[in-house]
Amino acid sequence: MTLLEMRGVRASYDGVQALHGMDLGVAEGEMVALLGANGAGKTTTLRAISGTVAVEGAVVLDGRDITGWPAHRVARLAVGHVPEGRGTFVDLTVEENLTLGVLARGSRMRGQVKEDLAAVHDLFPILREFSGRQAGALSGGQQQMLAIARAILGRPRLLLVDEPSLGLAPMVTTEILRSLRVLQAEWQLAVLLAEQNARRALAVVDRAYVLESGRVVAAGSAAELRENTAVQDAYLGAEQTGRPA
Amino acid sequence: MTELWQQILSGLGSGFIYASLALAICLVFQGTGAVNFAQGVMATASAYVAWTLVTRGMPFWLAFVLALVASFIVGALIERVFIRPVEGSSPLVMLTVTVALLIGLQAVVALIWGDDPQQLESPFGGGSVEVLGARLTAQQLGAAAVVLVTLLLAGAFFRFTTLGLRMRAAAQNPASARLLSIDVGRMLALGWGLAATVGAVAGVIFAPTLGVSPAMMDSSLLLALAAATLGGFESRVGAVVGGLVLGVAANLASRYVPGIGSDLQLVVPFAVIFLVLLLRPQGLFGRASSVRA
């Protein structure tokens, strides 16, 4: 069943158009990647969904047209967003950051907070260990884990994740992408993952869209895209030749 | 020695006025990035509201509570009407708006209540108490206690309640707070309301000492700005500590530094602002990274 649908979505910053008619869909419980180079429109696509950029066109969540809704109202519809730069509340403790996640969930899941917190701590033990520490003191990878933990504690049905690998060592990236996959399966989430590193993303997702200049230029299952020569040349070759992706 | 102790205690007494105004200023700054120059005159208006109610025959404490409620509502309204349209603007725009608020509100206060100073009876009576050899009036002691309780309550609110946590989150990282379904606009209005209430506590409870007049909070505002600078605009604890330190410093300077009488007391905040900006611009409790550009 389709959870999210975007039809002909356009968005711009200060008069410069970043999305030129995006069409995509995410089904319930599915993990989908948005691939593409810098400036292809990955971040803007996520922001168009969570209501943090003004858009034209149609963004439909679970049959409801949410185009133009303010971000805090979209969030109440169980949309979690792990933003670019991780959105850490640096002066708050790790625990307080997680509490904010819990507070974001609707009343229907309130009874399950303890179990969920325990599950998050099991997945990211470092967050339990550093519970009382200021979040700003965490490393980049730890802040990324915190951002994901905070977002999923809101019990979203759709989780938007923006470039979790940015600035992280390859091993940490692998660990984070793997935990996203675990969460997607165990928490029945749909995940929309924006990622420059196509090879790593395609290793974990079900499907992917390839973006270029604010529109979709290729789409398919992870296996299909891995075999697609055009995609290989443009995005998967990057790592081998050492060219910046 | 007793003399010095006496001066320190009465300095602390006025320090509580500066501490509450500084806390109010700091709450507004954390939320909206505006230094609210109107914080003093807002407290003045609260004092006038209480004075009006008391002269109509209402018991002091009921008038006190009603003035606080009114201040909360007006504070939140001011945010909605005057600050919301310029939210996220440059510091210069914010500065202009709050200075305009200061001038406008001062005019409104004078228009409603006139320029003549009024007297509000102390709710603590006219007695005095001896504290370790120093003599304090019941008013001094009672007012300090009320403000102290207010400051502790405000601290507990931010530290222990989920609403307080949401407000801190909205102030610190509004973009990220919105993604966690926090209505940032509402939090900012709440912050202004809360700031107005904290200022109102000081305005009303110290009105018997300061006298109720349109200018009653003018020098306190200056000292509160110095206190916030000293403690760091980003630190609530810093603002309160800064207020108390300045209260004592101003009092001691006027007593012991030759040439600085009570008329020249205001030299002290100027000197403090100047020195802090020169030596530690983020304030004693602020972090260098949190200084706004």
XYZ file of C-alpha atoms in Angstrom:
538
model
C 0.000 0.000 0.000
C 1.307 3.443 -0.900
C 2.226 5.494 2.135
C 3.776 8.498 0.431
C 3.249 9.905 -2.999
C 4.755 13.005 -4.615
C 3.313 14.250 -7.871
C 4.875 17.044 -9.918
C 6.450 18.637 -6.846
C 8.395 21.819 -7.451
C 10.358 23.753 -4.844
C 12.779 26.647 -4.898
C 15.106 28.566 -2.597
C 15.338 32.324 -3.098
C 14.026 32.039 -6.647
C 16.391 29.210 -7.639
C 14.358 26.131 -8.446
C 15.639 22.969 -6.781
C 12.884 20.516 -7.702
C 11.425 20.467 -11.221
C 8.452 18.159 -10.923
C 9.339 15.260 -8.631
C 7.273 12.109 -8.928
C 7.873 9.283 -6.513
C 6.176 6.888 -4.161
C 7.071 4.928 -1.050
C 5.049 1.933 0.074
C 4.352 1.039 3.686
C 7.308 -0.687 5.349
C 9.612 -0.224 2.377
C 13.172 1.118 2.352
C 13.893 3.413 -0.577
C 16.991 5.425 -1.467
C 17.287 8.754 -3.231
C 20.580 8.738 -5.104
C 22.300 11.528 -6.937
C 25.133 13.989 -6.850
C 25.326 17.179 -4.804
C 22.545 19.540 -5.802
C 20.441 16.826 -7.470
C 17.553 17.614 -5.109
C 17.779 14.806 -2.548
C 17.681 17.029 0.522
C 14.992 19.261 -0.971
C 12.840 16.222 -1.715
C 12.972 15.189 1.944
C 12.303 18.750 3.042
C 9.337 18.981 0.686
C 7.831 15.981 2.449
C 8.446 17.175 6.006
C 7.176 20.658 5.244
C 10.423 22.541 5.785
C 10.468 24.060 2.304
C 7.575 25.646 0.406
C 6.352 23.491 -2.491
C 3.928 23.372 -5.390
C 2.414 20.158 -6.671
C 1.047 17.408 -4.476
C 2.538 15.625 -1.469
C 0.135 12.913 -0.332
C 0.692 10.956 2.872
C -1.541 7.990 3.540
C -4.221 9.401 1.254
C -4.103 12.866 2.820
C -2.858 15.875 0.868
C -0.265 17.505 3.133
C 1.134 19.966 0.589
C 1.971 23.227 2.319
C 1.454 21.929 5.861
C 3.799 23.390 8.498
C 6.553 21.026 9.637
C 5.270 20.441 13.174
C 1.899 19.285 11.830
C 3.471 16.926 9.316
C 5.580 15.507 12.157
C 2.386 14.762 14.094
C 1.297 12.505 11.233
C 4.134 10.164 12.208
C 6.763 11.452 9.806
C 10.261 11.403 11.288
C 13.044 13.435 9.690
C 16.727 12.997 10.437
C 17.900 16.250 8.898
C 21.074 17.246 7.152
C 23.563 18.180 9.868
C 21.757 15.859 12.316
C 19.716 18.540 14.098
C 21.316 17.829 17.463
C 20.185 19.907 20.446
C 23.792 20.451 21.448
C 23.211 22.047 24.863
C 20.746 19.373 25.968
C 21.840 16.018 27.318
C 21.629 12.853 25.257
C 18.753 11.748 27.452
C 16.875 15.021 26.922
C 17.379 14.707 23.171
C 15.781 11.269 23.300
C 12.942 12.509 25.505
C 12.115 15.087 22.838
C 11.772 12.186 20.439
C 9.412 10.389 22.793
C 7.344 13.565 23.255
C 6.862 13.751 19.498
C 4.898 10.498 19.334
C 1.146 10.433 19.193
C -0.864 9.400 22.224
C -1.538 5.927 20.819
C 2.049 4.747 21.442
C 2.569 6.368 24.855
C 2.303 3.062 26.710
C 5.273 1.577 24.923
C 7.939 4.147 25.745
C 9.998 1.984 28.103
C 10.330 -0.921 25.673
C 11.161 1.405 22.817
C 13.843 3.197 24.809
C 15.362 -0.134 25.781
C 15.335 -1.241 22.139
C 17.045 1.984 21.048
C 19.667 1.613 23.759
C 20.297 -1.975 22.676
C 20.779 -0.868 19.094
C 23.000 2.104 20.023
C 24.582 1.207 23.400
C 26.707 4.346 23.300
C 23.570 6.437 23.870
C 22.919 4.657 27.134
C 26.502 5.075 28.238
C 26.551 8.823 27.434
C 23.001 9.414 28.628
C 23.860 12.357 30.908
C 26.406 13.935 28.609
C 25.781 17.081 26.573
C 24.813 16.013 23.070
C 27.186 18.569 21.560
C 30.109 16.619 23.030
C 29.329 13.492 20.990
C 31.321 12.572 17.882
C 29.756 12.923 14.441
C 28.849 9.256 14.227
C 27.364 9.263 17.720
C 25.325 12.372 16.896
C 24.057 10.585 13.799
C 22.966 7.645 15.946
C 21.334 10.081 18.364
C 19.489 11.781 15.511
C 18.159 8.471 14.215
C 17.232 7.324 17.723
C 15.438 10.613 18.433
C 13.485 10.399 15.211
C 12.378 6.773 15.612
C 11.356 7.311 19.241
C 8.645 9.516 17.761
C 7.315 6.219 16.349
C 7.119 7.406 12.753
C 5.563 5.354 9.985
C 7.781 7.157 7.510
C 11.375 8.004 8.377
C 13.274 10.471 6.206
C 17.054 10.206 6.578
C 19.339 12.786 5.010
C 22.894 11.742 4.109
C 23.731 9.807 7.273
C 27.186 9.017 5.906
C 28.232 12.646 5.515
C 31.557 13.210 7.257
C 31.673 9.730 8.764
C 34.266 6.987 8.422
C 33.192 4.147 6.084
C 32.897 1.665 8.943
C 30.611 3.940 10.916
C 28.517 4.528 7.808
C 28.093 0.811 7.286
C 27.057 0.387 10.898
C 24.505 3.190 10.657
C 23.006 1.978 7.387
C 22.755 -1.515 8.830
C 20.957 -0.250 11.926
C 18.521 1.629 9.694
C 17.733 -1.643 7.979
C 17.210 -3.354 11.343
C 14.900 -0.569 12.487
C 12.938 -0.631 9.253
C 12.224 -4.320 9.723
C 11.623 -4.378 13.472
C 9.669 -1.130 13.846
C 7.652 -1.539 10.609
C 8.968 1.717 9.221
C 9.064 3.004 5.702
C 12.443 4.643 5.183
C 13.351 7.204 2.542
C 17.116 7.575 2.570
C 18.967 10.340 0.730
C 22.501 9.169 0.068
C 25.349 10.243 -2.170
C 27.166 6.994 -1.739
C 25.083 4.895 -4.133
C 27.019 1.677 -3.634
C 26.480 1.608 0.126
C 22.869 2.682 -0.155
C 21.993 0.053 -2.760
C 23.423 -2.587 -0.452
C 20.655 -2.015 2.098
C 17.567 -0.592 0.358
C 14.735 -2.324 -1.542
C 14.371 0.292 -4.264
C 15.944 3.553 -5.332
C 15.339 6.662 -7.366
C 18.211 8.374 -9.145
C 17.836 12.155 -9.178
C 19.434 14.702 -11.435
C 18.710 18.450 -11.510
C 15.616 18.108 -9.392
C 13.854 15.249 -11.157
C 13.879 11.471 -11.290
C 16.043 10.130 -14.129
C 16.072 6.448 -13.200
C 14.218 4.189 -10.813
C 14.125 0.528 -9.978
C 14.879 -2.171 -7.480
C 18.291 -2.110 -5.824
C 19.341 -5.158 -7.871
C 18.246 -3.581 -11.161
C 20.080 -0.349 -10.465
C 23.248 -2.180 -9.491
C 23.163 -3.850 -12.938
C 22.179 -0.684 -14.836
C 25.268 0.415 -16.770
C 24.265 4.066 -17.022
C 23.828 4.243 -13.251
C 27.058 2.367 -12.731
C 28.993 4.824 -14.869
C 27.468 7.879 -13.321
C 27.270 6.913 -9.645
C 28.777 3.566 -8.798
C 32.076 4.125 -10.576
C 32.756 7.138 -8.466
C 34.219 5.268 -5.559
C 36.536 3.124 -7.667
C 38.116 6.025 -9.535
C 38.395 8.098 -6.382
C 36.354 10.860 -8.000
C 34.246 12.747 -5.464
C 30.794 11.211 -5.568
C 32.274 44.733 59.552
C 28.591 44.903 60.365
C 28.409 47.921 58.098
C 29.905 45.968 55.201
C 27.561 43.041 55.868
C 24.645 45.453 55.927
C 25.701 46.903 52.574
C 26.119 43.458 51.035
C 22.680 42.325 52.185
C 20.867 45.407 50.961
C 22.810 45.137 47.693
C 21.572 41.567 47.358
C 18.071 42.921 47.934
C 18.197 45.157 44.873
C 20.165 42.430 43.114
C 17.009 40.348 43.069
C 15.278 42.998 40.929
C 18.137 42.926 38.431
C 18.266 39.133 38.579
C 14.605 38.706 37.640
C 14.734 41.304 34.880
C 17.957 39.761 33.602
C 16.362 36.312 33.615
C 13.396 37.697 31.679
C 15.710 39.337 29.157
C 17.655 36.131 28.827
C 14.502 34.014 28.280
C 13.427 36.296 25.454
C 16.895 36.379 23.952
C 17.239 32.606 23.953
C 13.904 32.210 22.219
C 13.773 35.018 19.713
C 17.313 36.398 19.635
C 16.010 39.809 20.656
C 17.361 41.866 23.545
C 14.101 43.169 24.916
C 14.671 46.760 25.996
C 10.980 46.946 26.875
C 11.329 44.318 29.629
C 11.587 47.035 32.292
C 8.591 49.061 31.180
C 6.560 45.848 30.873
C 7.280 45.224 34.564
C 6.329 48.832 35.281
C 2.963 48.296 33.618
C 2.461 45.192 35.786
C 3.193 47.258 38.898
C 0.611 49.816 37.784
C -1.972 47.086 37.233
C -1.394 45.806 40.780
C -1.465 49.350 42.172
C -4.781 50.046 40.404
C -6.338 46.880 41.788
C -5.066 47.530 45.324
C -6.340 51.134 45.329
C -9.741 49.753 44.262
C -9.747 47.750 47.465
C -8.377 44.396 46.359
C -6.064 42.526 48.771
C -2.407 42.798 47.745
C -1.781 39.140 47.013
C -4.845 38.752 44.819
C -3.813 41.870 42.895
C -0.304 40.396 42.653
C -1.586 37.179 41.072
C -3.936 38.988 38.691
C -1.124 41.315 37.603
C 1.046 38.270 36.854
C -1.687 36.629 34.790
C -2.289 39.856 32.862
C 1.451 40.228 32.276
C 1.707 36.698 30.929
C -1.094 37.327 28.451
C 0.225 40.711 27.348
C 3.754 39.319 26.996
C 2.564 36.478 24.777
C 0.424 38.898 22.759
C 3.359 41.237 22.208
C 5.303 38.303 20.772
C 2.445 37.364 18.452
C 1.753 40.891 17.229
C 5.105 42.670 17.172
C 7.828 40.029 17.168
C 6.349 37.251 14.996
C 6.350 39.391 11.813
C 10.085 40.079 12.171
C 11.083 36.638 13.475
C 14.485 35.591 12.203
C 15.382 39.127 11.106
C 18.756 40.722 11.716
C 19.701 41.825 15.251
C 19.336 45.429 14.103
C 15.667 44.898 13.200
C 15.038 43.168 16.539
C 16.760 46.018 18.358
C 14.629 48.587 16.581
C 11.433 46.714 17.387
C 12.159 46.343 21.106
C 13.298 49.969 21.426
C 10.086 51.010 19.668
C 8.209 48.817 22.151
C 9.998 50.545 25.028
C 9.049 54.011 23.811
C 5.523 52.975 22.859
C 4.776 51.186 26.128
C 6.211 54.046 28.170
C 3.787 56.371 26.388
C 0.898 53.979 26.972
C 1.737 53.729 30.692
C 1.920 57.518 31.041
C -1.292 57.884 29.072
C -3.253 55.483 31.285
C -1.768 56.237 34.707
C -0.190 59.674 34.351
C 3.312 60.789 35.330
C 2.814 61.311 39.051
C 4.566 58.777 41.240
C 2.235 56.575 43.276
C 2.796 54.662 46.479
C 2.001 50.981 46.928
C 1.709 49.733 50.506
C 4.140 46.910 51.405
C 2.374 43.586 51.926
C 4.983 42.662 54.525
C 4.209 45.530 56.920
C 6.642 48.114 58.221
C 8.677 45.963 60.623
C 12.326 45.064 60.413
C 14.338 41.927 61.060
C 17.877 41.396 62.250
C 19.964 39.053 60.102
C 23.339 38.191 61.670
C 23.779 41.689 62.965
C 22.430 43.548 59.946
C 19.029 45.154 59.935
C 16.660 44.499 57.023
C 13.130 45.729 56.590
C 10.416 43.103 56.332
C 9.748 44.451 52.826
C 13.365 43.884 51.737
C 13.393 40.369 53.107
C 9.923 39.420 51.887
C 10.476 40.780 48.367
C 13.776 38.922 48.089
C 12.115 35.712 49.242
C 9.288 36.021 46.709
C 11.719 36.645 43.867
C 13.970 33.807 45.012
C 11.024 31.400 44.976
C 10.053 32.666 41.510
C 13.563 32.102 40.185
C 13.678 28.597 41.650
C 10.261 27.791 40.185
C 11.360 29.060 36.783
C 14.505 26.938 37.033
C 12.517 23.849 38.017
C 10.056 24.478 35.199
C 12.787 24.440 32.574
C 14.712 21.617 34.181
C 11.972 19.166 35.108
C 8.855 19.672 32.974
C 8.333 18.433 29.433
C 6.933 21.823 28.420
C 10.131 23.420 29.728
C 12.174 20.910 27.738
C 10.160 21.670 24.596
C 10.715 25.394 25.107
C 14.453 24.900 25.516
C 14.509 22.751 22.389
C 12.554 25.332 20.384
C 14.879 28.097 21.537
C 18.021 26.172 20.811
C 17.321 24.551 17.459
C 13.949 25.648 16.064
C 14.346 23.791 12.763
C 15.020 20.504 14.506
C 12.277 21.146 17.082
C 9.668 21.510 14.321
C 10.633 18.075 12.990
C 9.746 16.701 16.437
C 6.247 18.184 16.140
C 6.986 21.125 18.435
C 4.991 24.231 17.532
C 7.905 26.651 17.771
C 5.749 29.752 17.332
C 3.667 28.792 20.352
C 6.801 28.112 22.413
C 8.202 31.549 21.611
C 4.940 33.230 22.626
C 5.000 31.195 25.843
C 8.603 32.299 26.414
C 7.652 35.966 26.089
C 4.703 35.426 28.398
C 6.880 33.708 30.957
C 9.522 36.442 30.722
C 6.862 39.097 31.235
C 5.624 37.202 34.295
C 9.073 36.902 35.857
C 9.637 40.633 35.258
C 6.197 41.375 36.699
C 7.029 39.563 39.948
C 9.960 41.936 40.450
C 7.977 44.986 39.354
C 5.057 44.382 41.695
C 6.882 43.033 44.732
C 9.494 45.811 44.694
C 6.974 48.554 43.882
C 6.648 49.536 47.573
C 10.406 50.295 47.647
C 10.808 51.739 44.161
C 7.592 53.740 44.089
C 5.185 53.276 41.169
C 6.106 55.642 38.349
C 6.691 55.354 34.589
C 10.456 55.458 35.140
C 10.566 53.094 38.139
C 12.378 50.323 36.246
C 14.714 52.441 34.119
C 17.899 52.055 36.124
C 17.026 48.443 36.998
C 16.785 47.662 33.290
C 20.261 49.051 32.760
C 21.629 46.953 35.598
C 19.752 43.914 34.305
C 21.320 44.349 30.870
C 24.704 44.529 32.559
C 23.796 41.414 34.565
C 22.836 39.486 31.438
C 26.059 40.602 29.777
C 28.047 39.526 32.815
C 26.388 36.137 33.152
C 26.023 35.540 29.426
C 22.795 36.119 27.499
C 22.519 32.407 26.782
C 22.646 31.344 30.419
C 19.645 31.588 32.725
C 21.729 30.808 35.797
C 24.335 33.306 34.639
C 21.766 36.081 34.335
C 20.535 35.498 37.891
C 24.021 35.297 39.371
C 25.000 38.372 37.349
C 22.049 40.290 38.766
C 22.926 39.454 42.358
C 26.628 40.264 41.853
C 25.767 43.606 40.272
C 23.338 44.478 43.052
C 26.075 44.005 45.619
C 28.749 45.661 43.465
C 26.652 48.740 42.763
C 25.777 49.116 46.420
C 29.347 48.679 47.660
C 30.697 51.071 45.037
C 28.269 53.779 45.992
C 29.185 53.362 49.662
C 32.938 52.825 49.551
C 34.346 54.205 46.300
C 34.964 57.903 46.770
C 33.126 60.019 44.245
C 30.469 57.411 43.420
C 27.437 58.343 45.455
C 24.035 56.827 44.841
C 23.697 59.219 41.878
C 26.700 57.755 40.134
C 25.815 54.125 40.928
C 24.992 53.548 37.274
C 28.674 53.856 36.465
C 29.014 50.304 37.787
C 26.875 48.553 35.139
C 28.549 50.558 32.408
C 31.954 49.540 33.690
C 30.842 45.906 33.933
C 29.390 45.835 30.405
C 32.549 47.434 29.061
C 34.902 45.087 30.875
C 32.954 41.929 30.026
C 32.710 42.834 26.352
C 36.428 43.498 26.357
C 37.602 40.440 28.293
C 34.958 37.743 27.915
C 32.258 38.725 25.428
C 30.249 35.531 25.908
C 29.808 36.307 29.632
C 30.940 34.301 32.649
C 28.503 31.443 32.049
C 28.192 31.634 28.272
C 30.095 29.511 25.792
C 32.154 31.164 23.098
C 30.371 29.164 20.405
C 26.988 30.447 21.455
C 27.776 34.108 20.874
C 25.515 35.271 18.074
C 27.304 36.853 15.178
